[in-house]
mmCIF file of C-alpha atoms and ligand atoms in Angstrom:
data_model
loop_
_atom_site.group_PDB
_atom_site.id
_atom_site.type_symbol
_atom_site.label_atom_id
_atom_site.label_comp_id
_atom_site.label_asym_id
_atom_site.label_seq_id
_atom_site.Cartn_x
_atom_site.Cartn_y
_atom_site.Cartn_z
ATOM 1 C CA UNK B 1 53.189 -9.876 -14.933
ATOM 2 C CA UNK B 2 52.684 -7.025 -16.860
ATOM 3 C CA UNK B 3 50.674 -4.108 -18.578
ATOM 4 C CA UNK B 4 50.109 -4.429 -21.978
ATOM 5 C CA UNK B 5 49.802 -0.961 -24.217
ATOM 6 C CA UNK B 6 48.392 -1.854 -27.601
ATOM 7 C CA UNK B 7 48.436 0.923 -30.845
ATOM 8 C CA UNK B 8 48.287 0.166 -34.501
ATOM 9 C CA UNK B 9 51.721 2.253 -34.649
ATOM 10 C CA UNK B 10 53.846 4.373 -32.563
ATOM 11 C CA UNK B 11 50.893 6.818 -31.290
ATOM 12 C CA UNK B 12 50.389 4.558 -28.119
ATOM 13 C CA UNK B 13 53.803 5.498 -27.104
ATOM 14 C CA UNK B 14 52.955 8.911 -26.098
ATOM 15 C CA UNK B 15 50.262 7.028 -23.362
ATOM 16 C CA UNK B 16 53.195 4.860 -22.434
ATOM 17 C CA UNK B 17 55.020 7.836 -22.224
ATOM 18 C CA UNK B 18 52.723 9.439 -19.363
ATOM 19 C CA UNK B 19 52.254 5.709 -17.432
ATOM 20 C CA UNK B 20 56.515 5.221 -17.259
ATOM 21 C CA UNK B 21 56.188 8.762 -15.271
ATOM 22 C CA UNK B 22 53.034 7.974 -13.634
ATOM 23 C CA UNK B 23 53.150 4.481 -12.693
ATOM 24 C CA UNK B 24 56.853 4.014 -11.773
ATOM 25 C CA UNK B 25 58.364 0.435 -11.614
ATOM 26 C CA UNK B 26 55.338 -1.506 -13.624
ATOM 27 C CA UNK B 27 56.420 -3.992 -16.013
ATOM 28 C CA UNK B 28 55.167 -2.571 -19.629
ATOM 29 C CA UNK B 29 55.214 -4.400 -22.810
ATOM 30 C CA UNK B 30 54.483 -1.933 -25.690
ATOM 31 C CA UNK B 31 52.949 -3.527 -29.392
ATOM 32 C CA UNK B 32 52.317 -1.692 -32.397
ATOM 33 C CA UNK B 33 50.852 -3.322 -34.941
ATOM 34 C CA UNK B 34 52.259 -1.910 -37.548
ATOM 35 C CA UNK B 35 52.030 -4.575 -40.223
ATOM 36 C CA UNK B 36 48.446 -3.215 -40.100
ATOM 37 C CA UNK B 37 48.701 0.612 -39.748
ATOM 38 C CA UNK B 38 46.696 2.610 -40.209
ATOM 39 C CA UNK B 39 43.388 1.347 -38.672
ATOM 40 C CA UNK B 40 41.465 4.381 -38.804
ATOM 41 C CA UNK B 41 40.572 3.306 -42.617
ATOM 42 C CA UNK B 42 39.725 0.018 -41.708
ATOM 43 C CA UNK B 43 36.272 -1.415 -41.584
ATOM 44 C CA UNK B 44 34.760 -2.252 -38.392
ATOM 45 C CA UNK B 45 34.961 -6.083 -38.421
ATOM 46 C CA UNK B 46 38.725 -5.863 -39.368
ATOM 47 C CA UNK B 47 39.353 -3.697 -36.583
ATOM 48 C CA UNK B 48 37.828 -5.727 -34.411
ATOM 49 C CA UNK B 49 39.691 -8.528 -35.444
ATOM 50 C CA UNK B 50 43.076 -6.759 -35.305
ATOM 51 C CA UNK B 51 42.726 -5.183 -31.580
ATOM 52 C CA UNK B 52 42.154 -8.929 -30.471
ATOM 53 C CA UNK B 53 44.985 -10.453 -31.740
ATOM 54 C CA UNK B 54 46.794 -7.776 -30.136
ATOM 55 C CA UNK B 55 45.242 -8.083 -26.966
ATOM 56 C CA UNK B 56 46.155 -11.945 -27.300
ATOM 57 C CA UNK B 57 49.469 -11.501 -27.697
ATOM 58 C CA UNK B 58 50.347 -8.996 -24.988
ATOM 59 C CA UNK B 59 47.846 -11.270 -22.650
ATOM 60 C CA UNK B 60 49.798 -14.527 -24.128
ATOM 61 C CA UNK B 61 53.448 -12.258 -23.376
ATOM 62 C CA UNK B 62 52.011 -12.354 -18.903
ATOM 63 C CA UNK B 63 50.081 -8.795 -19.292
ATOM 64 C CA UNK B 64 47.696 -9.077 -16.583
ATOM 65 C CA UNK B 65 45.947 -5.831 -18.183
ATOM 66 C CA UNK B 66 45.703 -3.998 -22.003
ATOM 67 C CA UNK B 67 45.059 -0.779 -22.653
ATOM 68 C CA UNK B 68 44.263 0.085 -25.508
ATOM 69 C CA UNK B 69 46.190 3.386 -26.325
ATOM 70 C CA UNK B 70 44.372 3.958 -29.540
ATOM 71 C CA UNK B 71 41.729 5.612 -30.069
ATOM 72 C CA UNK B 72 40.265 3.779 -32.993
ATOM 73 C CA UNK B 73 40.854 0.456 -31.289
ATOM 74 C CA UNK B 74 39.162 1.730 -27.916
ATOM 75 C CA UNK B 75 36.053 3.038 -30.488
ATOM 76 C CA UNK B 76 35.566 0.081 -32.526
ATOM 77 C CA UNK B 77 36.680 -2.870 -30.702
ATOM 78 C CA UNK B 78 36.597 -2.700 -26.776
ATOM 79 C CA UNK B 79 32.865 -3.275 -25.949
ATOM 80 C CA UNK B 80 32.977 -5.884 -28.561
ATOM 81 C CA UNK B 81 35.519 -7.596 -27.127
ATOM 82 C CA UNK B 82 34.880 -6.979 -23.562
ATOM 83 C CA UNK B 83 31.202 -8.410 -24.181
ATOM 84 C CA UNK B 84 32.073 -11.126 -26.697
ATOM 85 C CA UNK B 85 35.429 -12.082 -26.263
ATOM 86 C CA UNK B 86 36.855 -11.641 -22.828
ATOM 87 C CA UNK B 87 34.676 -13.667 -20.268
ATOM 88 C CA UNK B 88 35.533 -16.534 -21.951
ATOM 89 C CA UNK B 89 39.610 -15.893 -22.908
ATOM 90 C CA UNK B 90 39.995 -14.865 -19.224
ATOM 91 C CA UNK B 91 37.914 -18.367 -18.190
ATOM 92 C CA UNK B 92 40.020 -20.320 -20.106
ATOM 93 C CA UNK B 93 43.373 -18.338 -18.978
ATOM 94 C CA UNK B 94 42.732 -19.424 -15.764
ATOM 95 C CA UNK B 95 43.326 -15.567 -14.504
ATOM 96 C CA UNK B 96 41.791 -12.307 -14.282
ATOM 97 C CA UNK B 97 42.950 -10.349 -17.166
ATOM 98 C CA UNK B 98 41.034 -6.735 -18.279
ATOM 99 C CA UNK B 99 41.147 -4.528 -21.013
ATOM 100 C CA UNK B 100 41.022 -0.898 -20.508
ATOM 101 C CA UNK B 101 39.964 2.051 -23.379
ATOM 102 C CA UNK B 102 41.489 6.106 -23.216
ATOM 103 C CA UNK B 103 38.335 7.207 -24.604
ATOM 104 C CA UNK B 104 36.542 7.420 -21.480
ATOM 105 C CA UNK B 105 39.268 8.749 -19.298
ATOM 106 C CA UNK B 106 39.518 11.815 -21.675
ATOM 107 C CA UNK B 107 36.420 12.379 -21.903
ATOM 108 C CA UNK B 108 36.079 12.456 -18.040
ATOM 109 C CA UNK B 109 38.869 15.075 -18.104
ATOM 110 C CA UNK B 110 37.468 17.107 -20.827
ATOM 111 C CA UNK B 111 33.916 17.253 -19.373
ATOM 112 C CA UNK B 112 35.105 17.599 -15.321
ATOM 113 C CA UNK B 113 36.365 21.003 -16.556
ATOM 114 C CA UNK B 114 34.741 23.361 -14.736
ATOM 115 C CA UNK B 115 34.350 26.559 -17.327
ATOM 116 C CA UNK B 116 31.686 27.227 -19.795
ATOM 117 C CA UNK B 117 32.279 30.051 -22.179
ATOM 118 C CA UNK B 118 29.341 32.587 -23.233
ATOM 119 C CA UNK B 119 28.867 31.808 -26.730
ATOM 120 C CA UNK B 120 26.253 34.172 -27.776
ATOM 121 C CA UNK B 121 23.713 36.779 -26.210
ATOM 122 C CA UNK B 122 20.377 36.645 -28.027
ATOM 123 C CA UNK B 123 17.717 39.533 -25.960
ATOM 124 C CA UNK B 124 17.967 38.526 -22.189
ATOM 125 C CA UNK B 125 18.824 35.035 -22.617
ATOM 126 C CA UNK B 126 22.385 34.258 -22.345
ATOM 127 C CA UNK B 127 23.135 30.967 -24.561
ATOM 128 C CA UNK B 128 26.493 29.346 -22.814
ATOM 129 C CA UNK B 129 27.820 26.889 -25.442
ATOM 130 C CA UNK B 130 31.173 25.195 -24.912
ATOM 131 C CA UNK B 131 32.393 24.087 -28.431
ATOM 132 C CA UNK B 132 34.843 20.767 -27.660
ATOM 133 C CA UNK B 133 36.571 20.318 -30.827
ATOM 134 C CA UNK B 134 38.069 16.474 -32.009
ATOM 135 C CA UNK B 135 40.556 15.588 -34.354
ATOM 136 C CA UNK B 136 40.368 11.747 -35.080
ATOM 137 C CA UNK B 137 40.177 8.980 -37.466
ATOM 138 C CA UNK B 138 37.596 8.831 -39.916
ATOM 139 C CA UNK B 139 36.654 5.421 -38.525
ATOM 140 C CA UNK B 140 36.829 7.063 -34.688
ATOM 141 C CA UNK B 141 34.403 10.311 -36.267
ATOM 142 C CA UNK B 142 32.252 7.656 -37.768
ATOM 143 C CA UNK B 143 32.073 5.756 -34.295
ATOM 144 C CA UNK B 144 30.300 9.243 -33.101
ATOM 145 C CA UNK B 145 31.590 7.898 -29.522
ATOM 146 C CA UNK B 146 33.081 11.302 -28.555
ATOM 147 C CA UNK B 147 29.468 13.002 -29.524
ATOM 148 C CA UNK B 148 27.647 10.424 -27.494
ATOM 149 C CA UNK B 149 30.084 9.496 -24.427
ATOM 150 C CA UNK B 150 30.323 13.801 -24.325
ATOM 151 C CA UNK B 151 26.252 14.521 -24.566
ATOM 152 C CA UNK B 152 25.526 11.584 -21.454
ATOM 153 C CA UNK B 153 27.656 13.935 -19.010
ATOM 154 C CA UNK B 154 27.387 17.466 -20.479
ATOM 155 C CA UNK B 155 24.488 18.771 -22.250
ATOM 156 C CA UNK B 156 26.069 22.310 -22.297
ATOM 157 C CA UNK B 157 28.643 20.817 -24.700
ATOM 158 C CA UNK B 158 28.679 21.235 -28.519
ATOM 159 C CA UNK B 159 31.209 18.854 -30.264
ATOM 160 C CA UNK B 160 32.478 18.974 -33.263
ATOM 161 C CA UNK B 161 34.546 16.138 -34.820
ATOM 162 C CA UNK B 162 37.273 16.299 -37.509
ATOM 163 C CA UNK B 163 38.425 13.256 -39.637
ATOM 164 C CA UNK B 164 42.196 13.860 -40.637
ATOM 165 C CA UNK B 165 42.713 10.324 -42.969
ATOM 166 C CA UNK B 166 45.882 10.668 -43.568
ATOM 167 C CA UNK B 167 47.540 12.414 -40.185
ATOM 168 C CA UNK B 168 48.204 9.245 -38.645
ATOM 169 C CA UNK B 169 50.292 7.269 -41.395
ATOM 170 C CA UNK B 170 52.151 10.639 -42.249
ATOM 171 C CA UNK B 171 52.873 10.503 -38.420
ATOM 172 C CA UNK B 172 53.761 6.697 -38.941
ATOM 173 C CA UNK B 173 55.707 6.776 -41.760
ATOM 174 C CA UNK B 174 57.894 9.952 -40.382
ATOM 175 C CA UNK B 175 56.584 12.569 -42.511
ATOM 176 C CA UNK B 176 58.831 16.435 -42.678
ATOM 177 C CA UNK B 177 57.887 18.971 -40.709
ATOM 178 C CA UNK B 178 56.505 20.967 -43.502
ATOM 179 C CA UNK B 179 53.754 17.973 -44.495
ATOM 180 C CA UNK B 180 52.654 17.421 -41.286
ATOM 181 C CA UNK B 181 51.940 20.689 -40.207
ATOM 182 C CA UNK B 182 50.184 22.019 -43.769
ATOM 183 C CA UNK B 183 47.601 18.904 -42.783
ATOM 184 C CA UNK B 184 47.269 20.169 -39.446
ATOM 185 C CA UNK B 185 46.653 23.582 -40.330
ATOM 186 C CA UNK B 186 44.443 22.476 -42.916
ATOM 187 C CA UNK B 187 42.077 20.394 -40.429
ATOM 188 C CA UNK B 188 42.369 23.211 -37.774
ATOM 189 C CA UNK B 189 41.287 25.354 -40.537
ATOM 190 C CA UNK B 190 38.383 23.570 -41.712
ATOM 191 C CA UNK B 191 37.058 22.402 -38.480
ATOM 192 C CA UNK B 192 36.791 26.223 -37.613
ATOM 193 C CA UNK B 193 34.860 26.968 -40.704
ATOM 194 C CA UNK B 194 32.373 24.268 -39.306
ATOM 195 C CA UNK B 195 31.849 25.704 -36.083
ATOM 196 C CA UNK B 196 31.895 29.483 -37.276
ATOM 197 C CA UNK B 197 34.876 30.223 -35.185
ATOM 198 C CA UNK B 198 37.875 28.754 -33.340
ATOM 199 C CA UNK B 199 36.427 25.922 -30.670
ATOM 200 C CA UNK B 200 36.714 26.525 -26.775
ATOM 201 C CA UNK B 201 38.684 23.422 -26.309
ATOM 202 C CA UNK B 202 39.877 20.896 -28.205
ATOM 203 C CA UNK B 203 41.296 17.082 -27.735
ATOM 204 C CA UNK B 204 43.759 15.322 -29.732
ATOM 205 C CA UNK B 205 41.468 12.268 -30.564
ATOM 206 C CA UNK B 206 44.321 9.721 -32.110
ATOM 207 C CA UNK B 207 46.928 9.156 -29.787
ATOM 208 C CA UNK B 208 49.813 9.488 -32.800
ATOM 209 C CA UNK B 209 48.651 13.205 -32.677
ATOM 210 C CA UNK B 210 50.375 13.949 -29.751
ATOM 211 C CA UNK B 211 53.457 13.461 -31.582
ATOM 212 C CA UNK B 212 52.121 16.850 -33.198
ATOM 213 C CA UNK B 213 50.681 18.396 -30.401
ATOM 214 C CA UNK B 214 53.426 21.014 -31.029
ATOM 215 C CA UNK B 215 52.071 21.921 -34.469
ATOM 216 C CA UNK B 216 48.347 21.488 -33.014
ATOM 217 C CA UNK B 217 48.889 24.316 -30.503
ATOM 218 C CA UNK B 218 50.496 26.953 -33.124
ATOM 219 C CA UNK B 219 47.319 25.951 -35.220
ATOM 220 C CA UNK B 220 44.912 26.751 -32.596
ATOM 221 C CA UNK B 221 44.737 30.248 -30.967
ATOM 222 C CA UNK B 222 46.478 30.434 -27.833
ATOM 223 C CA UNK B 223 43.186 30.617 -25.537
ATOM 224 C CA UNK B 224 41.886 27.458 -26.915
ATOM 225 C CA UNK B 225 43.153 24.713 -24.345
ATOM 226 C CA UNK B 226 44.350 21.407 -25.310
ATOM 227 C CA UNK B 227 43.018 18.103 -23.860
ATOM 228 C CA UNK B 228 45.697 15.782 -23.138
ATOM 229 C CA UNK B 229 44.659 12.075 -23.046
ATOM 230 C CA UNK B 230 48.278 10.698 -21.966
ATOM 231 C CA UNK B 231 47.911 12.461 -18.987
ATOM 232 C CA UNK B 232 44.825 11.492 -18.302
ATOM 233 C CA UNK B 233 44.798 8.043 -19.255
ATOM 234 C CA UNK B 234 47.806 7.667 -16.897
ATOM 235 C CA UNK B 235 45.894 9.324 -14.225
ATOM 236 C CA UNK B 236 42.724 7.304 -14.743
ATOM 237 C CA UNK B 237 44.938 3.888 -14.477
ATOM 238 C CA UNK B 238 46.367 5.092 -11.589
ATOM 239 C CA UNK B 239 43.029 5.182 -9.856
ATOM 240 C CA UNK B 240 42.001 1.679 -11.251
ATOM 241 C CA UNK B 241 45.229 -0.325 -10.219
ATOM 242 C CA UNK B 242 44.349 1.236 -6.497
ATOM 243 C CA UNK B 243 41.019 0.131 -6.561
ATOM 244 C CA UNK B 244 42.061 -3.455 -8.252
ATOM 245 C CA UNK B 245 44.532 -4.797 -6.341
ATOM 246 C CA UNK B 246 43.983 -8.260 -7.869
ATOM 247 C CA UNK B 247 45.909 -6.974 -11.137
ATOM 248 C CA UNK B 248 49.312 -8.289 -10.961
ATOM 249 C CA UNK B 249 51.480 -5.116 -13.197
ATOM 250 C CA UNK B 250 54.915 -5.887 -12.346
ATOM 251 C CA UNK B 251 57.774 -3.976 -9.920
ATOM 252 C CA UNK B 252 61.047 -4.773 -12.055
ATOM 253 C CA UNK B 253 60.569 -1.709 -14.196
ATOM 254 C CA UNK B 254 61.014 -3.837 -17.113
ATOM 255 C CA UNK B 255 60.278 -2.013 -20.788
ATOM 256 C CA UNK B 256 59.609 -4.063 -23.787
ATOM 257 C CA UNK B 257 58.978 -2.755 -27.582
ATOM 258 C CA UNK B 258 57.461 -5.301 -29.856
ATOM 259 C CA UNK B 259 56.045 -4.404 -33.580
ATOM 260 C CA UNK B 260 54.495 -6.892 -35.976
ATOM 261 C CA UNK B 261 56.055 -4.938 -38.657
ATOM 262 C CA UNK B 262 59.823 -4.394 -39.223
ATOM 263 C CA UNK B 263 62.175 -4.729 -35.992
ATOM 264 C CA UNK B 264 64.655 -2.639 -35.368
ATOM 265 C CA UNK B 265 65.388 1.235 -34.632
ATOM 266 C CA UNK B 266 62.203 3.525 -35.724
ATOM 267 C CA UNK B 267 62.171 7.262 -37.473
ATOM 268 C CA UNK B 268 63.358 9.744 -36.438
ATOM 269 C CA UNK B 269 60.150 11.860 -35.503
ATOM 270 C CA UNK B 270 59.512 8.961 -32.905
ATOM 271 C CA UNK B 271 63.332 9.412 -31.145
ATOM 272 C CA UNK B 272 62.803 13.148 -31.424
ATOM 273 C CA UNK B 273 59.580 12.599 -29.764
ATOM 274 C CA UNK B 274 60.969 9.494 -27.226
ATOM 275 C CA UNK B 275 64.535 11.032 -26.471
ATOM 276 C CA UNK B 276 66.341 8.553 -28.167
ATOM 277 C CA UNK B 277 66.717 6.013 -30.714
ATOM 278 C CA UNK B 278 63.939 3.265 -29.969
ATOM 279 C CA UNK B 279 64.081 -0.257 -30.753
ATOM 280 C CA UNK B 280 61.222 -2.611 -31.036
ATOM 281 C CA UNK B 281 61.489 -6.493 -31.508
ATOM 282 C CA UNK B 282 59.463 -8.899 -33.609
ATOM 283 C CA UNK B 283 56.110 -9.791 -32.316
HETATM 284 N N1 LIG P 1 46.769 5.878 -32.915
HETATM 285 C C1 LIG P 1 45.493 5.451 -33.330
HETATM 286 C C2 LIG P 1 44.344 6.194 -32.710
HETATM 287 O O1 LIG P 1 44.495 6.687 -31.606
HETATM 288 C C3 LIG P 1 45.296 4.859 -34.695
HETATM 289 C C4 LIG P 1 45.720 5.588 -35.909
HETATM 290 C C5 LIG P 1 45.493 4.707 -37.106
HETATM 291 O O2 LIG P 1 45.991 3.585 -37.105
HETATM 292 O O3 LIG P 1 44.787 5.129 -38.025
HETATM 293 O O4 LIG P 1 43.282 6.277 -33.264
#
């Protein structure tokens, strides 16, 4: 048995990244589906549609559990499929098979942070305003799930969401250096016009950002903290698999790439960002 990690592309890898360190010898099976890619300009019905034949396929190759380590996916698609789809796939499956979302772990990390910052100072009444800024799909922005997920816990918290459409497949396609960070710069640039002035904090909603998280960080000034949802997606599993023993995830160690797009050895902004060349089978 296994754990599945599901991405339209090679974003997911920086989650499966943080669970090799974190979770040691569990069996992963990685799939990008990147005859699709991107999803984040997909309607909602397609995604939807997409994220569970994934989920089928990593739950037909013995994962016990998916996660989905894509933002979009986790936005669009996992109550949808956790409501609709799942009771009766894990009924007839004949065992207990779950699928997991990042959105929620980050956002527990982002809003368990214990500062506030003193925004403005209007007479005697001091305004404390946290400004969270996203960077995300357009179809994760439209989702609003980070405003909403975010304004259940913290009330204190202003966030401000910023589509990037084409980040992801410049990311997916191995885009220079110069490309991708003129977007970034861009989007860092016009997400600060929004709020007025550089946010307090900011997460890197789509997990193929992380790839750029290098590029993100000169963007942003150096006070402004990032958010790292590898880290705590791997932490947040962690927890789970202790408190659900009945999830079978493997102890061989075993590591297995599959792509629904073209096999074989991928960019080079993916081995720069994996250590090495990286080779995914067919689906
Ligand atoms: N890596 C994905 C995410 O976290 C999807 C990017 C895309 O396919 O548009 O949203």
């Amino acid at each position: 048995m296994a754990i599945g990690v599901f991405d339209s592309g090679i974003g997911g890898l920086t989650v499966h990244r943080k669970l090799v360190d974190r979770l040691g010898q569990a069996d992963l099976i990685y799939l990008a589906d990147q005859a699709h890619t991107p999803y984040g300009g997909k309607d909602g019905e397609a995604i939807v549609d997409l994220t569970r034949a994934g989920c089928e396929r990593l739950f037909a190759a013995g994962c016990d559990l998916v996660i989905l380590a894509c933002n979009t996916a986790s936005a669009i698609a996992l109550r949808r499929l956790q409501q609709t789809w799942l009771p009766a796939y894990r009924r007839d499956l004949g065992r207990p098979v779950n699928l997991l979302g990042i959105i929620v772990p980050t956002i527990e990390a982002a809003t368990g942070m214990p500062w506030e910052h003193e925004a403005e100072r209007r007479g005697d009444k001091i305004e404390k305003l946290d400004i969270l800024a996203v960077f995300s799909t357009p179809a994760t922005a439209r989702s609003r799930v980070y405003e909403i997920e975010i304004d259940k816990r913290r009330q204190d918290v202003a966030v401000f969401v910023e589509p990037c459409p084409t980040l992801a497949s410049l990311i997916e396609t191995g885009a220079g250096a110069i490309d991708l960070s003129t977007a970034v710069e861009a989007h860092v640039k016009a997400i600060s016009a929004r709020i007025g002035r550089p946010p307090d904090r900011a997460i890197l909603g789509c997990t193929h950002y992380e790839i750029v998280a290098d590029m993100f960080r000169a963007a942003l000034p150096p006070e402004t903290p990032l958010i790292h949802q590898p880290q705590a997606t791997a932490d947040a599993l962690a927890d789970y698999l202790r408190n659900h023993p009945q999830y079978d995830v493997g102890t061989a160690g075993r590591r297995v790439f599959l792509t629904t797009g073209k096999p074989g050895v991928q960019h080079s902004l993916t081995e720069a960002f994996w250590g090495g060349p990286l080779n995914f089978e067919q689906a």
